[in-house]
Short mmCIF file of C-alpha atoms in Angstrom, two decimals:
data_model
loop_
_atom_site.label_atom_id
_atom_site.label_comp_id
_atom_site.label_asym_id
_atom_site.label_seq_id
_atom_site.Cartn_x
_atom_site.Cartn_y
_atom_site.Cartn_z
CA UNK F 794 94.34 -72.62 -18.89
CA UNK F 795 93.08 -69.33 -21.23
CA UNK F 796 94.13 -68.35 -24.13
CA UNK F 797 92.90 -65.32 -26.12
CA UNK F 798 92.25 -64.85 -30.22
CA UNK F 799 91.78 -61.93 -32.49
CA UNK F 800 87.99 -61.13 -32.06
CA UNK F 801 88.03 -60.82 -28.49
CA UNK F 802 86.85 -64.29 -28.26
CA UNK F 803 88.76 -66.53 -24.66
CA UNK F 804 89.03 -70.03 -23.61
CA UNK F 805 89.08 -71.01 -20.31
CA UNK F 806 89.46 -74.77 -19.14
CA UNK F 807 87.62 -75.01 -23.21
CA UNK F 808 84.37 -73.02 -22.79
CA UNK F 809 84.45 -69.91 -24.91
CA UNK F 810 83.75 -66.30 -24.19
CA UNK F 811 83.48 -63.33 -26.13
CA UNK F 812 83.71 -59.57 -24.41
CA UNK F 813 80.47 -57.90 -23.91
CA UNK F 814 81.84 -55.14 -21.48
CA UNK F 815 85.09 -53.35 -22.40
CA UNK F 816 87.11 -51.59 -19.67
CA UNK F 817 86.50 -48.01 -21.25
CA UNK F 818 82.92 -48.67 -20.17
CA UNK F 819 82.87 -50.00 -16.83
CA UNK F 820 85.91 -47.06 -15.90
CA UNK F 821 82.84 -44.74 -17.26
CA UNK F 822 80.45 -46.29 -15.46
CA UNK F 823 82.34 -46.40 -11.86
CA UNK F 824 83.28 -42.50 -12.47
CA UNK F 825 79.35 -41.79 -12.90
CA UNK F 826 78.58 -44.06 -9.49
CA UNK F 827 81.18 -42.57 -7.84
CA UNK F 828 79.94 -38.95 -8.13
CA UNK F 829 76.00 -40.27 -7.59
CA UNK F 830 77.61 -41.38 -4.11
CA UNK F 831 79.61 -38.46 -3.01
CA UNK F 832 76.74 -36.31 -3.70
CA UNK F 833 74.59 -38.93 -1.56
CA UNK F 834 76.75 -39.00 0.93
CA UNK F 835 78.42 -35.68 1.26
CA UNK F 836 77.58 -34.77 4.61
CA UNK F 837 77.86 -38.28 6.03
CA UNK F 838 80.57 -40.85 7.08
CA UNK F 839 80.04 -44.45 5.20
CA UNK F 840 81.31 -47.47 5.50
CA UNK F 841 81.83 -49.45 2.10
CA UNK F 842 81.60 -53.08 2.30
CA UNK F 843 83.13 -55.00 -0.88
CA UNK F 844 81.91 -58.86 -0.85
CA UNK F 845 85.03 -60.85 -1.72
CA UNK F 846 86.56 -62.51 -3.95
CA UNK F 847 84.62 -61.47 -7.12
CA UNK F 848 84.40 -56.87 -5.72
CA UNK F 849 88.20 -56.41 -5.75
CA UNK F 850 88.59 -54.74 -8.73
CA UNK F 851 85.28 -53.05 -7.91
CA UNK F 852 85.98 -51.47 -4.64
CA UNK F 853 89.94 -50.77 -6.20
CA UNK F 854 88.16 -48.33 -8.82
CA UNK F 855 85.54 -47.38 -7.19
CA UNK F 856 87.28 -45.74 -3.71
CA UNK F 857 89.58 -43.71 -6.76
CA UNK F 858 86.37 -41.81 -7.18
CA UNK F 859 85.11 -41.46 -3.94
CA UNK F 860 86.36 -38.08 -2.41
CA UNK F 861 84.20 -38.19 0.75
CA UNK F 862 85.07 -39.11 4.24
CA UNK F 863 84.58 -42.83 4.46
CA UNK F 864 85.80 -46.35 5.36
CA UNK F 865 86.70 -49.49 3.83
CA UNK F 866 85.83 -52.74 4.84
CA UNK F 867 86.20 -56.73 3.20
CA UNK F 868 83.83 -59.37 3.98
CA UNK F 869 83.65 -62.78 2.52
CA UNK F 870 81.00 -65.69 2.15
CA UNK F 871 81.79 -69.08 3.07
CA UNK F 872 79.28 -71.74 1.03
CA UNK F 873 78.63 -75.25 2.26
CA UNK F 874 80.77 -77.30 0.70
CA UNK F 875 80.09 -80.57 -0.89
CA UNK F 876 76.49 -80.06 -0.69
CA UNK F 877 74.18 -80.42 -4.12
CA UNK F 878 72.75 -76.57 -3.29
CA UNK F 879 75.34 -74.06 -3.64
CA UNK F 880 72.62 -71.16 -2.43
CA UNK F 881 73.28 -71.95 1.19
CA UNK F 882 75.45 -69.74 2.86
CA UNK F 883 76.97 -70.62 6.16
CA UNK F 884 78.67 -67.57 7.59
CA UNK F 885 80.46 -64.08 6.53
CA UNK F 886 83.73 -63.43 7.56
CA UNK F 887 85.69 -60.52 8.29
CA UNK F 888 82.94 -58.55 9.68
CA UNK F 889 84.50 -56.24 12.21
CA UNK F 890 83.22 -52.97 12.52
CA UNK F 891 80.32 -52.22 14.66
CA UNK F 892 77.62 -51.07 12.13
CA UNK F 893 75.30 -49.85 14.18
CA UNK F 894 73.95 -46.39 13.80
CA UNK F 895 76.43 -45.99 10.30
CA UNK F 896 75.33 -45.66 6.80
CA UNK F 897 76.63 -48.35 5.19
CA UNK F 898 77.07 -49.30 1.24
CA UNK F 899 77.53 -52.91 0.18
CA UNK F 900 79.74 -53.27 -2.75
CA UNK F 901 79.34 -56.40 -5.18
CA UNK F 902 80.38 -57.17 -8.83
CA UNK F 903 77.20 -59.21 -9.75
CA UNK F 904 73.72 -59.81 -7.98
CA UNK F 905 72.49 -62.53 -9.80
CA UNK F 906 69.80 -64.79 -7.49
CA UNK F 907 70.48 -62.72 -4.77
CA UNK F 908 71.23 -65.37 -2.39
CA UNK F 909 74.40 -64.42 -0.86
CA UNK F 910 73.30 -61.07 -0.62
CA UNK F 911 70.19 -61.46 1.15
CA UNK F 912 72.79 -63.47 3.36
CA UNK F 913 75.22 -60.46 3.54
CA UNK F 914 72.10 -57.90 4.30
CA UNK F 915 70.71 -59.95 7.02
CA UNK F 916 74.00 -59.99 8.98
CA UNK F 917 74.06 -56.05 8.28
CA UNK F 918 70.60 -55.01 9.61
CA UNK F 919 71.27 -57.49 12.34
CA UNK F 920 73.79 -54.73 13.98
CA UNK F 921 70.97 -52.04 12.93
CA UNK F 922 72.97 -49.63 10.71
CA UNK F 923 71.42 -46.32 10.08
CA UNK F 924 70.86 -47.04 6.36
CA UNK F 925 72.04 -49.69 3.90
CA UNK F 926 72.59 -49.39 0.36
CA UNK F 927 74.10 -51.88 -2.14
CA UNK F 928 76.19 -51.03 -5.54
CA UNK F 929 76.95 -53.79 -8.28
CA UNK F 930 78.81 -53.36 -10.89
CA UNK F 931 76.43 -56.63 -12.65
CA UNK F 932 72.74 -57.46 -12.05
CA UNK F 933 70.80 -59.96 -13.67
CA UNK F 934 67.21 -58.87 -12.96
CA UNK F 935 65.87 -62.33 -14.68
CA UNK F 936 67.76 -64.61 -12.56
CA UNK F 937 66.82 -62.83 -8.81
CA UNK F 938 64.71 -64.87 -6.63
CA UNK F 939 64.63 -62.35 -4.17
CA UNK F 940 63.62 -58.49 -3.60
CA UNK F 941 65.70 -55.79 -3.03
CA UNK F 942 64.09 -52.43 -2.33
CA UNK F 943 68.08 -51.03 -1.65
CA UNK F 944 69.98 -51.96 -5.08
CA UNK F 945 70.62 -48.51 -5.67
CA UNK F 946 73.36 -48.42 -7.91
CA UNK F 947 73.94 -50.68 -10.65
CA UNK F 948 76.51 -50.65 -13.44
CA UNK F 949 75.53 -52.89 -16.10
CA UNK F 950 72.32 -54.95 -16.15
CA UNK F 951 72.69 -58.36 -17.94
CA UNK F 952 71.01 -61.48 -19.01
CA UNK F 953 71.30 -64.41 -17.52
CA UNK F 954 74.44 -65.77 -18.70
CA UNK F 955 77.86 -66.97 -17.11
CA UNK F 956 80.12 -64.08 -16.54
CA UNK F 957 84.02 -63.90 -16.30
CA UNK F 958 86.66 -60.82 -16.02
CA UNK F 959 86.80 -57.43 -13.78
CA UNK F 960 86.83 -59.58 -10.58
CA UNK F 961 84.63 -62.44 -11.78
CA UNK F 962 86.10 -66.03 -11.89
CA UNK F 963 85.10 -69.52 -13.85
CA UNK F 964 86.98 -72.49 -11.85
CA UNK F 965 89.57 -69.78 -10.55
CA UNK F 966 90.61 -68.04 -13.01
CA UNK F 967 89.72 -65.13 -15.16
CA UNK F 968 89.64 -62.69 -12.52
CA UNK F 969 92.38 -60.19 -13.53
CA UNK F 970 90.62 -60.07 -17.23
CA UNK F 971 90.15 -56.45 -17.76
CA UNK F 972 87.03 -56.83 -19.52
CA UNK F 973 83.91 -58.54 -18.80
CA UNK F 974 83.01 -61.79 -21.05
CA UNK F 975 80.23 -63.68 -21.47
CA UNK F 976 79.76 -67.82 -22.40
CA UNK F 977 79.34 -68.61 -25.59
CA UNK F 978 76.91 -71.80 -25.51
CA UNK F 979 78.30 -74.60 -27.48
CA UNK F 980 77.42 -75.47 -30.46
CA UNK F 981 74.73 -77.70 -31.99
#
C-alpha cells in the first residue's frame, strides 16, 4: 500500500519517505554517464550487464544515451532463502553470452555492501573478459565491506540509508517511483 502527500513525503506498508533524488537529476546524471562511456568505448564492442530487478529503469535510460555499437544483457541474483544472512548469494541467472575476451560493463542501481556484486564479478572474470567495469546509479561508500578498484561510474553517492524509487523496491513495491526516496526514521 503507498500513498503520497504534498511535500513529497510516501508511505509504504507505514514507513515514511521523503525524495532526496528528483528525476530531473538522475535523467542529468545518466546523459553525463552515457557520453563518459561512448567516449570510453568508442572504438570497442561492449556488452552491458544490468543486475535485475532493482537496474531496469537504469539500463532503460541509460542504452537511450549510448550511441555506440554494443549489447544488452539481464542477469539476476538468487539469495538463500529462509536463511538469517541475506549476504549469501547462491547463483546468477541468465548468464548467456560467452564473455570471454569482451569488454564488459556491469550495470546496477545501488552498491551498497557490495556483496552481490563481488558475487556478480566473480562469475564475470571467471569467463576472463577483456576488461570489466561497473556503473551504479547509487553507492553507499560507508556501508561497503568490500573493494572495488572497477566502480567507475557512479551517479549519486549516498549515506547509508534505505532507498526506494527508480528501480529500487521496499517489500515489492516502489519500483516504478520516478524519484528516489529515502526512510525517514521514526520518531522518538
Amino acid at each position: 500500500m503507498m500513498s503520497h502527500n504534498e511535500r513529497m513525503k510516501i508511505t509504504i506498508n507505514h514507513k515514511q519517505f521523503e525524495r532526496i533524488i528528483d528525476y530531473s537529476q538522475i535523467k542529468k546524471r545518466i546523459r553525463l554517464i552515457g557520453i563518459q562511456l561512448n567516449l570510453a568505448y568508442e572504438n570497442q564492442h561492449p556488452i552491458f550487464i544490468g543486475v535485475l530487478n532493482g537496474c531496469f529503469m537504469v539500463m532503460a535510460d541509460l542504452m537511450k544515451q549510448i550511441h555506440i555499437a554494443s549489447e544488452i544483457s539481464f542477469i539476476k541474483l538468487s539469495s538463500y532463502e529462509g536463511t538469517a544472512r541475506r549476504d549469501r548469494v547462491s547463483e546468477l541467472i541468465g548468464l548467456d553470452h560467452n564473455l570471454e575476451g569482451r569488454d564488459v560493463i556491469v550495470v546496477e542501481d545501488i552498491v551498497d555492501t557490495g556483496h552481490s556484486l563481488k558475487h556478480t564479478l566473480d562469475a564475470i572474470y571467471a569467463q576472463n573478459p577483456a576488461s570489466v567495469a561497473v556503473c551504479t546509479l547509487l553507492l553507499k561508500p560507508n556501508a561497503l565491506q568490500h573493494t572495488f578498484d572497477n566502480i567507475a561510474y557512479v551517479g549519486f553517492e549516498i549515506d547509508n540509508e534505505f532507498v526506494v524509487g527508480y528501480g529500487l523496491d521496499y517489500q515489492g513495491l516502489g519500483r516504478t517511483l520516478p524519484d528516489i526516496y529515502r526512510e525517514i526514521p521514526p520518531g522518538p
